[in-house]
Amino acid sequence: MTIDRPAATATGVTSADVDRLEEEFVILFEAYRLRAKDFAARIDPVLQPAGFRTLSVLIHQGSCGAKNLADVLGYDKSVLSRQLHQLEELGLVERAHDPNDGRAVVLTATPAAVERVEELRATERGDFRSRLMKWDGDELSELVRLLGKLRAMRD
């Protein structure tokens, strides 16, 4: 008895192989979405995932203007404005006038926000690392190599 397999390319990759990969990415992205929702709620129960992402990017890149932050996040001004308003109300972000340009506003994550996000990340990073440390070293190296190759495809 033969099993019908979709035709493979010259490299041996079939359409079904690509479908399985896409499905794994869908599952990973859904897990990431749920993780972002959980992280946001752990910072504050009313914080939305988009607000957590905004705060995370602001912490990562440091104080900056709203336009720069919107560009990095890919948000339109109205979306960013709503996120910043909520973050300010929660005491996670402060606005100040730019000392070099009185018309411009500089956004900064509060020290309390930085501390809470860093504590959360440290805990999660430790959990993730402990799971990966159980992998075979060659498998982990191969995953890193393949993810780099996949990322390079979009460049």
PDB file of N, CA and C in Angstrom, residues 19-63:
ATOM      1  N   ASP A  19       2.646  23.619   5.506  1.00  0.00           N
ATOM      2  CA  ASP A  19       1.404  23.758   6.280  1.00  0.00           C
ATOM      3  C   ASP A  19       1.636  23.438   7.755  1.00  0.00           C
ATOM      4  N   ARG A  20       2.399  22.380   8.032  1.00  0.00           N
ATOM      5  CA  ARG A  20       2.677  22.014   9.431  1.00  0.00           C
ATOM      6  C   ARG A  20       3.492  23.099  10.123  1.00  0.00           C
ATOM      7  N   LEU A  21       4.455  23.671   9.410  1.00  0.00           N
ATOM      8  CA  LEU A  21       5.249  24.756   9.982  1.00  0.00           C
ATOM      9  C   LEU A  21       4.370  25.961  10.286  1.00  0.00           C
ATOM     10  N   GLU A  22       3.508  26.315   9.337  1.00  0.00           N
ATOM     11  CA  GLU A  22       2.599  27.443   9.557  1.00  0.00           C
ATOM     12  C   GLU A  22       1.717  27.199  10.772  1.00  0.00           C
ATOM     13  N   GLU A  23       1.240  25.974  10.934  1.00  0.00           N
ATOM     14  CA  GLU A  23       0.394  25.641  12.084  1.00  0.00           C
ATOM     15  C   GLU A  23       1.173  25.786  13.393  1.00  0.00           C
ATOM     16  N   GLU A  24       2.432  25.382  13.399  1.00  0.00           N
ATOM     17  CA  GLU A  24       3.254  25.553  14.607  1.00  0.00           C
ATOM     18  C   GLU A  24       3.425  27.033  14.935  1.00  0.00           C
ATOM     19  N   PHE A  25       3.603  27.864  13.904  1.00  0.00           N
ATOM     20  CA  PHE A  25       3.717  29.300  14.150  1.00  0.00           C
ATOM     21  C   PHE A  25       2.413  29.876  14.686  1.00  0.00           C
ATOM     22  N   VAL A  26       1.292  29.432  14.154  1.00  0.00           N
ATOM     23  CA  VAL A  26      -0.010  29.887  14.664  1.00  0.00           C
ATOM     24  C   VAL A  26      -0.123  29.559  16.151  1.00  0.00           C
ATOM     25  N   ILE A  27       0.260  28.353  16.521  1.00  0.00           N
ATOM     26  CA  ILE A  27       0.201  27.939  17.925  1.00  0.00           C
ATOM     27  C   ILE A  27       1.153  28.778  18.778  1.00  0.00           C
ATOM     28  N   LEU A  28       2.374  29.006  18.288  1.00  0.00           N
ATOM     29  CA  LEU A  28       3.336  29.832  19.024  1.00  0.00           C
ATOM     30  C   LEU A  28       2.843  31.267  19.182  1.00  0.00           C
ATOM     31  N   PHE A  29       2.296  31.845  18.119  1.00  0.00           N
ATOM     32  CA  PHE A  29       1.810  33.221  18.191  1.00  0.00           C
ATOM     33  C   PHE A  29       0.636  33.340  19.150  1.00  0.00           C
ATOM     34  N   GLU A  30      -0.226  32.340  19.170  1.00  0.00           N
ATOM     35  CA  GLU A  30      -1.346  32.346  20.115  1.00  0.00           C
ATOM     36  C   GLU A  30      -0.824  32.252  21.547  1.00  0.00           C
ATOM     37  N   ALA A  31       0.181  31.423  21.764  1.00  0.00           N
ATOM     38  CA  ALA A  31       0.787  31.326  23.098  1.00  0.00           C
ATOM     39  C   ALA A  31       1.419  32.660  23.486  1.00  0.00           C
ATOM     40  N   TYR A  32       2.074  33.327  22.528  1.00  0.00           N
ATOM     41  CA  TYR A  32       2.670  34.636  22.789  1.00  0.00           C
ATOM     42  C   TYR A  32       1.588  35.656  23.137  1.00  0.00           C
ATOM     43  N   ARG A  33       0.478  35.633  22.404  1.00  0.00           N
ATOM     44  CA  ARG A  33      -0.621  36.562  22.673  1.00  0.00           C
ATOM     45  C   ARG A  33      -1.166  36.352  24.082  1.00  0.00           C
ATOM     46  N   LEU A  34      -1.360  35.104  24.464  1.00  0.00           N
ATOM     47  CA  LEU A  34      -1.855  34.804  25.810  1.00  0.00           C
ATOM     48  C   LEU A  34      -0.838  35.199  26.877  1.00  0.00           C
ATOM     49  N   ARG A  35       0.437  34.997  26.576  1.00  0.00           N
ATOM     50  CA  ARG A  35       1.499  35.390  27.509  1.00  0.00           C
ATOM     51  C   ARG A  35       1.507  36.905  27.688  1.00  0.00           C
ATOM     52  N   ALA A  36       1.357  37.649  26.601  1.00  0.00           N
ATOM     53  CA  ALA A  36       1.324  39.111  26.688  1.00  0.00           C
ATOM     54  C   ALA A  36       0.126  39.572  27.512  1.00  0.00           C
ATOM     55  N   LYS A  37      -0.998  38.915  27.331  1.00  0.00           N
ATOM     56  CA  LYS A  37      -2.195  39.250  28.111  1.00  0.00           C
ATOM     57  C   LYS A  37      -1.951  38.984  29.599  1.00  0.00           C
ATOM     58  N   ASP A  38      -1.328  37.861  29.907  1.00  0.00           N
ATOM     59  CA  ASP A  38      -1.000  37.512  31.291  1.00  0.00           C
ATOM     60  C   ASP A  38      -0.002  38.506  31.883  1.00  0.00           C
ATOM     61  N   PHE A  39       1.036  38.850  31.124  1.00  0.00           N
ATOM     62  CA  PHE A  39       2.031  39.811  31.609  1.00  0.00           C
ATOM     63  C   PHE A  39       1.367  41.145  31.926  1.00  0.00           C
ATOM     64  N   ALA A  40       0.517  41.607  31.023  1.00  0.00           N
ATOM     65  CA  ALA A  40      -0.171  42.885  31.240  1.00  0.00           C
ATOM     66  C   ALA A  40      -0.981  42.836  32.528  1.00  0.00           C
ATOM     67  N   ALA A  41      -1.734  41.767  32.722  1.00  0.00           N
ATOM     68  CA  ALA A  41      -2.571  41.639  33.922  1.00  0.00           C
ATOM     69  C   ALA A  41      -1.729  41.546  35.189  1.00  0.00           C
ATOM     70  N   ARG A  42      -0.538  40.979  35.084  1.00  0.00           N
ATOM     71  CA  ARG A  42       0.334  40.882  36.257  1.00  0.00           C
ATOM     72  C   ARG A  42       0.946  42.231  36.619  1.00  0.00           C
ATOM     73  N   ILE A  43       1.059  43.118  35.643  1.00  0.00           N
ATOM     74  CA  ILE A  43       1.511  44.482  35.937  1.00  0.00           C
ATOM     75  C   ILE A  43       0.367  45.258  36.569  1.00  0.00           C
ATOM     76  N   ASP A  44      -0.812  45.174  35.959  1.00  0.00           N
ATOM     77  CA  ASP A  44      -2.029  45.784  36.510  1.00  0.00           C
ATOM     78  C   ASP A  44      -3.220  45.097  35.853  1.00  0.00           C
ATOM     79  N   PRO A  45      -4.233  44.727  36.634  1.00  0.00           N
ATOM     80  CA  PRO A  45      -5.371  43.986  36.070  1.00  0.00           C
ATOM     81  C   PRO A  45      -6.096  44.682  34.919  1.00  0.00           C
ATOM     82  N   VAL A  46      -6.036  46.005  34.842  1.00  0.00           N
ATOM     83  CA  VAL A  46      -6.741  46.703  33.759  1.00  0.00           C
ATOM     84  C   VAL A  46      -5.852  46.982  32.546  1.00  0.00           C
ATOM     85  N   LEU A  47      -4.558  46.700  32.653  1.00  0.00           N
ATOM     86  CA  LEU A  47      -3.635  46.977  31.553  1.00  0.00           C
ATOM     87  C   LEU A  47      -3.876  46.006  30.398  1.00  0.00           C
ATOM     88  N   GLN A  48      -4.014  46.555  29.203  1.00  0.00           N
ATOM     89  CA  GLN A  48      -4.211  45.759  27.993  1.00  0.00           C
ATOM     90  C   GLN A  48      -2.851  45.301  27.446  1.00  0.00           C
ATOM     91  N   PRO A  49      -2.825  44.211  26.675  1.00  0.00           N
ATOM     92  CA  PRO A  49      -1.562  43.755  26.085  1.00  0.00           C
ATOM     93  C   PRO A  49      -0.857  44.837  25.256  1.00  0.00           C
ATOM     94  N   ALA A  50      -1.614  45.648  24.532  1.00  0.00           N
ATOM     95  CA  ALA A  50      -0.992  46.729  23.746  1.00  0.00           C
ATOM     96  C   ALA A  50      -0.313  47.740  24.660  1.00  0.00           C
ATOM     97  N   GLY A  51      -0.896  47.976  25.824  1.00  0.00           N
ATOM     98  CA  GLY A  51      -0.280  48.871  26.802  1.00  0.00           C
ATOM     99  C   GLY A  51       0.998  48.275  27.358  1.00  0.00           C
ATOM    100  N   PHE A  52       0.983  46.968  27.605  1.00  0.00           N
ATOM    101  CA  PHE A  52       2.197  46.302  28.089  1.00  0.00           C
ATOM    102  C   PHE A  52       3.293  46.377  27.034  1.00  0.00           C
ATOM    103  N   ARG A  53       2.923  46.165  25.779  1.00  0.00           N
ATOM    104  CA  ARG A  53       3.912  46.251  24.694  1.00  0.00           C
ATOM    105  C   ARG A  53       4.481  47.663  24.611  1.00  0.00           C
ATOM    106  N   THR A  54       3.607  48.657  24.724  1.00  0.00           N
ATOM    107  CA  THR A  54       4.051  50.051  24.697  1.00  0.00           C
ATOM    108  C   THR A  54       5.039  50.312  25.822  1.00  0.00           C
ATOM    109  N   LEU A  55       4.682  49.883  27.020  1.00  0.00           N
ATOM    110  CA  LEU A  55       5.551  50.071  28.181  1.00  0.00           C
ATOM    111  C   LEU A  55       6.876  49.340  27.996  1.00  0.00           C
ATOM    112  N   SER A  56       6.830  48.125  27.504  1.00  0.00           N
ATOM    113  CA  SER A  56       8.051  47.336  27.301  1.00  0.00           C
ATOM    114  C   SER A  56       8.999  48.009  26.318  1.00  0.00           C
ATOM    115  N   VAL A  57       8.451  48.503  25.225  1.00  0.00           N
ATOM    116  CA  VAL A  57       9.289  49.180  24.229  1.00  0.00           C
ATOM    117  C   VAL A  57       9.873  50.461  24.814  1.00  0.00           C
ATOM    118  N   LEU A  58       9.077  51.200  25.553  1.00  0.00           N
ATOM    119  CA  LEU A  58       9.564  52.438  26.172  1.00  0.00           C
ATOM    120  C   LEU A  58      10.694  52.133  27.158  1.00  0.00           C
ATOM    121  N   ILE A  59      10.548  51.079  27.931  1.00  0.00           N
ATOM    122  CA  ILE A  59      11.611  50.687  28.864  1.00  0.00           C
ATOM    123  C   ILE A  59      12.857  50.271  28.088  1.00  0.00           C
ATOM    124  N   HIS A  60      12.674  49.498  27.049  1.00  0.00           N
ATOM    125  CA  HIS A  60      13.813  48.994  26.269  1.00  0.00           C
ATOM    126  C   HIS A  60      14.595  50.120  25.595  1.00  0.00           C
ATOM    127  N   GLN A  61      13.877  51.061  24.994  1.00  0.00           N
ATOM    128  CA  GLN A  61      14.601  52.093  24.249  1.00  0.00           C
ATOM    129  C   GLN A  61      14.865  53.345  25.058  1.00  0.00           C
ATOM    130  N   GLY A  62      14.260  53.471  26.222  1.00  0.00           N
ATOM    131  CA  GLY A  62      14.491  54.641  27.067  1.00  0.00           C
ATOM    132  C   GLY A  62      13.566  55.783  26.698  1.00  0.00           C
ATOM    133  N   SER A  63      13.696  56.860  27.418  1.00  0.00           N
ATOM    134  CA  SER A  63      12.841  58.029  27.203  1.00  0.00           C
ATOM    135  C   SER A  63      12.869  58.453  25.744  1.00  0.00           C
TER     136      SER A  63
END
